Coordinates of C-alpha atoms and ligand atoms in Angstrom, one line a residue:
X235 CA 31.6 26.9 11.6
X236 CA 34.0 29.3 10.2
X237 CA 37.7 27.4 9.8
X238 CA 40.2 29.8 11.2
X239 CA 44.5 29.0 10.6
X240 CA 47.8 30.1 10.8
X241 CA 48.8 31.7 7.5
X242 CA 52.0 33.3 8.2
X243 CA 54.5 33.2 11.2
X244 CA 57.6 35.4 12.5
X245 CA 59.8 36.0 15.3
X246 CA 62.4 38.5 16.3
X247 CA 65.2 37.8 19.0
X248 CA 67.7 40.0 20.3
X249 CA 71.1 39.4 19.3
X250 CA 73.1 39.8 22.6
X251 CA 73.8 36.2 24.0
X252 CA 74.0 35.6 27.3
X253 CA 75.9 32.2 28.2
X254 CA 75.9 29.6 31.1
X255 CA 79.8 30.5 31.7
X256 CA 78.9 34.4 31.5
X257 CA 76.6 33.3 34.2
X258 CA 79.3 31.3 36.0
X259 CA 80.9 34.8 36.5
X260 CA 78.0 36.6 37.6
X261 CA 76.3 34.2 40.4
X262 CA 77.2 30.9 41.7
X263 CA 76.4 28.8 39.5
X264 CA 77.8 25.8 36.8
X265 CA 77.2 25.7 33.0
X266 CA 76.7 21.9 34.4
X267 CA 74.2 22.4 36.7
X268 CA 72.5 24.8 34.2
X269 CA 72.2 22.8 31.2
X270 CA 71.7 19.3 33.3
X271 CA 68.7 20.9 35.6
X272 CA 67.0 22.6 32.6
X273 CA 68.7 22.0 29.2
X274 CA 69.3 25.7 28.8
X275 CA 73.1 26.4 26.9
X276 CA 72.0 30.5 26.4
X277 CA 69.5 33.1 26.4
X278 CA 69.0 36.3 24.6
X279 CA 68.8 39.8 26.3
X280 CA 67.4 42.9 24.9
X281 CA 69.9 45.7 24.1
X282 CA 68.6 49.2 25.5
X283 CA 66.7 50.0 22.3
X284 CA 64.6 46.4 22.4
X285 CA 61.7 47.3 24.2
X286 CA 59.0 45.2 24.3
X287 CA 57.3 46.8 21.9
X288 CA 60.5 47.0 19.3
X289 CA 60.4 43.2 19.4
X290 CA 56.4 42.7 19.0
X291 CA 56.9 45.1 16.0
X292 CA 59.6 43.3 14.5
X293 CA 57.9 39.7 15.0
X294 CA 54.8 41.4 13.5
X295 CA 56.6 42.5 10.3
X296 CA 58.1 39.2 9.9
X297 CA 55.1 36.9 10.1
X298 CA 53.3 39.9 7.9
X299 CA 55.8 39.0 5.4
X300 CA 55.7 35.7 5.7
X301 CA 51.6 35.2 4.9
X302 CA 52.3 37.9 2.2
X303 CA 49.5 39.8 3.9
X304 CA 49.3 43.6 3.5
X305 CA 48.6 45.6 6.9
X306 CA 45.6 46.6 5.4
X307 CA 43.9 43.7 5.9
X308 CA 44.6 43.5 9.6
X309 CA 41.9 44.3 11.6
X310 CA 42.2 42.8 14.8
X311 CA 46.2 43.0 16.8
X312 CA 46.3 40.7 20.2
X313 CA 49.7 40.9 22.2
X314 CA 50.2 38.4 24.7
X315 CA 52.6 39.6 26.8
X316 CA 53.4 40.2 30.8
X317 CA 56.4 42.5 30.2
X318 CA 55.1 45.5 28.3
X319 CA 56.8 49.0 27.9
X320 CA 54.3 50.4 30.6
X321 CA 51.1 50.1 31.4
X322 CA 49.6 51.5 28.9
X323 CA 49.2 52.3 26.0
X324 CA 49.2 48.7 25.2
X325 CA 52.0 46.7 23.2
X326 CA 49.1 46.0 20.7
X327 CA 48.0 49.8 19.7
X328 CA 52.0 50.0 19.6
X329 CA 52.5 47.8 16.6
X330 CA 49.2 49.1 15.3
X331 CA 50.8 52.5 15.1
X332 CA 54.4 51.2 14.1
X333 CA 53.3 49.2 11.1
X334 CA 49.9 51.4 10.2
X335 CA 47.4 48.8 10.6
X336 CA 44.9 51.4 10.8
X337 CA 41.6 49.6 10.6
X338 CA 42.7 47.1 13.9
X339 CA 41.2 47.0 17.0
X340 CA 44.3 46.3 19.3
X341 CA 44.5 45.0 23.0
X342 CA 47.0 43.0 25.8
X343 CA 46.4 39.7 27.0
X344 CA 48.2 38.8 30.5
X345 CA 48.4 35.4 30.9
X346 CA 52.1 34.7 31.3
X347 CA 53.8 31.4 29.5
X348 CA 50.4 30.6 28.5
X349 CA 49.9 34.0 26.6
X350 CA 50.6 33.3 23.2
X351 CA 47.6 30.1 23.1
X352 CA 45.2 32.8 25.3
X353 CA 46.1 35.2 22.4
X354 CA 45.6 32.5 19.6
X355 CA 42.4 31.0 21.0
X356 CA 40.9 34.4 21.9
X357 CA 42.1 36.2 18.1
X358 CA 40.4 33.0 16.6
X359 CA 37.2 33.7 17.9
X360 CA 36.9 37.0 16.7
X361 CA 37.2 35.8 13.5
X362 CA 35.0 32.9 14.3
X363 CA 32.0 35.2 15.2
X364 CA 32.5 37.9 12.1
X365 CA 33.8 40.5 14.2
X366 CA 37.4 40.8 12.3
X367 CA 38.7 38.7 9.1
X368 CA 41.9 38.9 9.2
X369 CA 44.5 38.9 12.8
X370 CA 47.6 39.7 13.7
X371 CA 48.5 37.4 17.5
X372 CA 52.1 38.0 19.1
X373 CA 53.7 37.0 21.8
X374 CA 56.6 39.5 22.6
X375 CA 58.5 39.3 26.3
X376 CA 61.2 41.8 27.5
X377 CA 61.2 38.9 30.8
X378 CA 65.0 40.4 31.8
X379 CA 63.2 43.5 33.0
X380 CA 62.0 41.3 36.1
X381 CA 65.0 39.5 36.5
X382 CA 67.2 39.9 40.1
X383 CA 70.6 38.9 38.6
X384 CA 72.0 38.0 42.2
X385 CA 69.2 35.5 42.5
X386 CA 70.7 32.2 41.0
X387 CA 67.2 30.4 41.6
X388 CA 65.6 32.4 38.8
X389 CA 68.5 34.4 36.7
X390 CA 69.5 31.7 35.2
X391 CA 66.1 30.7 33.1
X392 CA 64.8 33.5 31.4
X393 CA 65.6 35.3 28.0
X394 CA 63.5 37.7 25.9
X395 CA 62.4 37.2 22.5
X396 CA 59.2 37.6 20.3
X397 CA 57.2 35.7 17.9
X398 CA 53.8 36.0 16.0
X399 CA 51.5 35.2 13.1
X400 CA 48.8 36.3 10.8
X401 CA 45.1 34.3 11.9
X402 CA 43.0 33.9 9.0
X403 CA 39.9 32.5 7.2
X404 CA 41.1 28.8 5.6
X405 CA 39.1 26.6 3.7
X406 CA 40.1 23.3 5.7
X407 CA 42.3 22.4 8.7
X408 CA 43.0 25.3 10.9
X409 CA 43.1 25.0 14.9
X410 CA 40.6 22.4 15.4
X411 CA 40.9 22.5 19.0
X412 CA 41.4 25.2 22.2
X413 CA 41.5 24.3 25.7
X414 CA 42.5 27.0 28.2
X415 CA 42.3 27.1 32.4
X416 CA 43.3 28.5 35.4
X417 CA 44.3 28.1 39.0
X418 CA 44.5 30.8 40.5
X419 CA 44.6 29.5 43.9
X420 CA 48.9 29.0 43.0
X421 CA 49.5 32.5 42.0
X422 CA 51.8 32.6 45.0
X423 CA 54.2 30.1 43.1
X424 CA 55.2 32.6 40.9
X425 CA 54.9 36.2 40.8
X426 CA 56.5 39.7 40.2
X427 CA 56.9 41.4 43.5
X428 CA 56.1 44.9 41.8
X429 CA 58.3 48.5 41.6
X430 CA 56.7 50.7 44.2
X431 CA 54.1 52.0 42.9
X432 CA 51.5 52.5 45.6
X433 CA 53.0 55.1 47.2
X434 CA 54.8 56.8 44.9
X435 CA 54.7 60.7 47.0
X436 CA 56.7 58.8 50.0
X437 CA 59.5 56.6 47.3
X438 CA 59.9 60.1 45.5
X439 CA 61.0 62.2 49.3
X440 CA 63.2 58.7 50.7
X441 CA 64.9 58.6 47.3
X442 CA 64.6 55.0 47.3
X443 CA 63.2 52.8 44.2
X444 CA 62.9 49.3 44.5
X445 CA 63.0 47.4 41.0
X446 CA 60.5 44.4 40.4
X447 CA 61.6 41.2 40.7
X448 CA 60.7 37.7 39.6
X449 CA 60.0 34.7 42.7
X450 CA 59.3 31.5 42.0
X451 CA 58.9 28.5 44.3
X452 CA 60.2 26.3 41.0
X453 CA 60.0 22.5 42.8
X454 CA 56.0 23.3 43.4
X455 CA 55.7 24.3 39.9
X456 CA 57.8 21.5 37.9
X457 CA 54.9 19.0 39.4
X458 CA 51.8 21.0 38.9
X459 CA 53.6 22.0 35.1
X460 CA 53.9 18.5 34.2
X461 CA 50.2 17.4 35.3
X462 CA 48.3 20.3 34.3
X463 CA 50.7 20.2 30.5
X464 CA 49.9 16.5 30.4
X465 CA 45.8 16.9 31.4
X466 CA 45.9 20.2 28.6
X467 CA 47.1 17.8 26.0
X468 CA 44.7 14.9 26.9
X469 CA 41.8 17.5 27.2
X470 CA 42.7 19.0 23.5
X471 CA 42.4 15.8 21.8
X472 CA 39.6 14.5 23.5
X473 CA 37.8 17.4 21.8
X474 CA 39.1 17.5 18.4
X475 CA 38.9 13.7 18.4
X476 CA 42.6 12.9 17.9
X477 CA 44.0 9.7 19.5
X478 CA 47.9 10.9 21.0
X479 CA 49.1 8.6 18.4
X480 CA 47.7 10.8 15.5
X481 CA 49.7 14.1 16.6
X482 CA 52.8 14.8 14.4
X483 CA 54.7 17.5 16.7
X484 CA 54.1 19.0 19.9
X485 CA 55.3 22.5 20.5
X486 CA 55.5 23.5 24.5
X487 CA 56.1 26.3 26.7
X488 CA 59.8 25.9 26.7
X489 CA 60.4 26.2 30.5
X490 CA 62.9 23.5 31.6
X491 CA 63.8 20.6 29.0
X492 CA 63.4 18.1 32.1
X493 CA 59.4 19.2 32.3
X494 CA 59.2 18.6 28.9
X495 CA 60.5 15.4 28.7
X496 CA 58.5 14.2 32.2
X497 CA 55.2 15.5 29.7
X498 CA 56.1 13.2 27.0
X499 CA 56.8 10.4 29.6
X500 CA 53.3 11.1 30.8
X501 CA 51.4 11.0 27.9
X502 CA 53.4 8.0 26.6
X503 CA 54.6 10.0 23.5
X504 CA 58.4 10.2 22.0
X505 CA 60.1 13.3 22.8
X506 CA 61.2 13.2 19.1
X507 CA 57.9 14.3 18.4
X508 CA 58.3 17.3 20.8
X509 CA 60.1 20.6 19.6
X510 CA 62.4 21.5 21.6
X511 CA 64.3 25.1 21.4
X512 CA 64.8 25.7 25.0
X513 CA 69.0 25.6 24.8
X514 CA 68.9 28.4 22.7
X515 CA 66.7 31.0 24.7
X516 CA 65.8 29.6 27.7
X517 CA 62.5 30.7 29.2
X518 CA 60.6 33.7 27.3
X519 CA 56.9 33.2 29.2
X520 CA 54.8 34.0 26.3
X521 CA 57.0 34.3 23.6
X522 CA 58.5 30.5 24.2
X523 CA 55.8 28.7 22.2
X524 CA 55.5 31.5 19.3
X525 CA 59.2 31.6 18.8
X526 CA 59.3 27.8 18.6
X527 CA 56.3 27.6 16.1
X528 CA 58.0 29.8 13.8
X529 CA 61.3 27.5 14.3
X530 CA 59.5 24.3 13.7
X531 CA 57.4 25.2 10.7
X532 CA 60.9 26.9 8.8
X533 CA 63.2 24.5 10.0
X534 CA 60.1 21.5 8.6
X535 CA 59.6 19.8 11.8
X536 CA 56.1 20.8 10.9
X537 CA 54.7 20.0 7.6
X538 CA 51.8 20.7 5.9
X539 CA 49.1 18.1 7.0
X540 CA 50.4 17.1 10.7
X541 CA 48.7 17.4 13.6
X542 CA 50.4 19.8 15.5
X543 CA 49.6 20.5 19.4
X544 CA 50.9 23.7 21.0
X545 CA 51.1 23.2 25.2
X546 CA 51.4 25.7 27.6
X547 CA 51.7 26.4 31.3
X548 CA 52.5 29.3 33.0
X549 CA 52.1 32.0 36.3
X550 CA 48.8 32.5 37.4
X551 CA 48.4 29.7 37.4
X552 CA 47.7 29.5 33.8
X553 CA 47.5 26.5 31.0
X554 CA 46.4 25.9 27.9
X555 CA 46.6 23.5 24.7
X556 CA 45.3 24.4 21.2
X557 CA 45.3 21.6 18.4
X558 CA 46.1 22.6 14.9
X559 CA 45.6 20.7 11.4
X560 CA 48.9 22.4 9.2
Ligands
LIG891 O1 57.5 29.3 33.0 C1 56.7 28.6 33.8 C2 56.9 28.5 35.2 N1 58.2 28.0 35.6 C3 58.4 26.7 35.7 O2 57.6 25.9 35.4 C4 59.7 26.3 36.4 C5 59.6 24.9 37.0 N2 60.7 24.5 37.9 C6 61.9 24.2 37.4 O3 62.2 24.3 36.2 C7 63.0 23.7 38.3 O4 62.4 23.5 39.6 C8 64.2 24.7 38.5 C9 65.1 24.7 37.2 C10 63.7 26.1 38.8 C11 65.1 24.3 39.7 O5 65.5 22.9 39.5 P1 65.4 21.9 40.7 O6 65.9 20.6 40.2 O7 63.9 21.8 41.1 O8 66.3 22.5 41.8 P2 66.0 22.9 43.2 O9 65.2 24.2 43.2 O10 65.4 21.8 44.0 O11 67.4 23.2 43.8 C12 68.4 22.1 44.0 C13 69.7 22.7 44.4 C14 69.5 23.7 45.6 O12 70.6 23.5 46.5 P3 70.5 22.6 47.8 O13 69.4 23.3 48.6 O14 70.2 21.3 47.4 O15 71.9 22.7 48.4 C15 69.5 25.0 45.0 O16 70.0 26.0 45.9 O17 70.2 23.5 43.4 C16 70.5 24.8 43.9 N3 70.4 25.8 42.8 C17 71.4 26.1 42.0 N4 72.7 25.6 41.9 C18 73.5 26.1 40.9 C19 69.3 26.5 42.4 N5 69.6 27.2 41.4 C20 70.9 27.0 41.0 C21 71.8 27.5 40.0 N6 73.0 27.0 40.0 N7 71.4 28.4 39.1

């Protein structure tokens, strides 16, 4: 079977930081209770200008550069993303446009915090079965656009940000490994409670417009975010045949440094094995894992050779793992 990699990675992030103690001013909260109940010290927030699509478009460029791949070659864009400019068109015929890959097919994926691995594992097997050579997959969140900054229970977590990479043909190594599922039975643990949109004749005459906003019932989803991480990882290796012993570095939805750690506990691994990024940013759904890809591999946390596993979990319910020989 065709051997399909990684050959170049990016990532764009806004350059406005949002603090815990610009927080402390906004809601009631504590930079202590902040960085002790989820590890996060700041977040980045998208000036006016950073749409969704401006960030997919700059992480695009980035990991275009970095696989020294010209946009020619590109013929298949995936976006994973749950915060695009509008409904359509999608984020991916946006960067198709902005950076002229004129020969791509281009489409969304909505899978949440797991969109970046759905992206990945459905790119590759395009590839896989001959249909395109050569992909572009990003993961680009403008997550603030949800966010009720009066609700201290979720206002606190998120950040936007976006990170990609080129998919490509390699001789040996390669993701070895994809594992992806769903519950949708929880999808009332999460979810955006929408703008009004269904009636929009009646919003227009009272003048009134509510924003969408994020819920999230976040003690139910710690559990099932551990278990369903920690039973993504086991299922992974069980199929590329990879004892947890043999995996250099695990890179995981980055959605509370306390999930993470309960993970590692579970599947008896060191967290110094684990990348771990979520200070920085905080939460950026889809973009979490693709932004801390590109951090590991530049910053040499993952070499070439390691076994690397990327985790995910996410609304939906959504989770994935994909296994990947560097
Ligand atoms: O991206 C994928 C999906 N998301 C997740 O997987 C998130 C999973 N859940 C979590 O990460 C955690 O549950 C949270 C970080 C969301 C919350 O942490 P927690 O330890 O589960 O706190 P809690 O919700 O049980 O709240 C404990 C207390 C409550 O006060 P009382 O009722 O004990 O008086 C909250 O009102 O902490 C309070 N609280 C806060 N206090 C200060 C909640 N948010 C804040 C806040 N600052 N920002």
């Amino acid at each position: 079977m065709t051997k399909v990699g990684i050959l170049g990675v990016g990532a764009y992030l806004p350059a406005r930081k949002l603090t815990n103690l610009d927080l402390e001013k906004m809601v009631d909260t504590s930079d202590e209770w902040i960085r002790s109940r989820t590890g996060i010290v700041e977040r980045r927030i998208a000036s006016e200008s950073e749409s969704t699509s401006v960030l997919a478009i700059k992480a695009a460029q980035a990991a275009l550069k970095d696989a020294k791949i010209s946009v020619d070659k590109i013929d298949l864009i995936v976006v994973g993303t749950i915060s695009p400019d509008s409904n359509f068109p999608s984020m991916a015929c946006k960067v198709q446009r902005a950076i002229g890959a004129k020969k791509a097919a281009a489409f969304d994926v909505s899978a949440a915090c797991s969109g970046y691995l759905y992206a990945l594992t459905t790119a590759k097997q395009y590839i896989q079965t001959g249909l395109a050579k050569c992909a572009l997959v990003i993961a680009a969140e403008r997550i603030t656009n949800f966010i009720n900054w009066k609700d201290r229970n979720t206002c606190v977590l998120f950040g936007d940000g976006a990170g990609a990479c080129v998919l490509g043909k390699v001789k040996s190594g390669g993701i070895t490994a994809d594992f992806i599922q769903a519950f949708g039975d929880h999808g009332d643990l999460m979810y955006v409670v929408p703008a009004e949109t269904r009636r929009p004749l009646e919003v227009e005459k009272s003048g009134t417009y509510q924003l969408p906003y994020v819920v999230m019932q976040g003690k139910e989803l710690f559990k099932i975010a551990v278990n369903s991480m920690a039973d993504a990882v086991e299922a992974v290796l069980k199929k590329a045949k990879l004892k947890s012993s043999q995996i250099d570095c695990i890179v995981p939805h980055q959605a509370n440094d306390r999930i993470i750690s309960a993970v590692a506990y579970k599947l008896g691994i060191p967290k110094e094995k684990i990348f771990v990024n979520i200070d920085k940013y905080g939460n950026m759904s889809a973009a979490s894992i693709a932004v801390a890809l590109y951090e590991a591999v530049k910053s040499k946390r993952v070499k070439k050779g390691d076994n690397v596993v990327l985790v995910a979990f996410g609304a939906g319910l959504v989770s994935g793992a994909n296994v990947i020989k560097w």
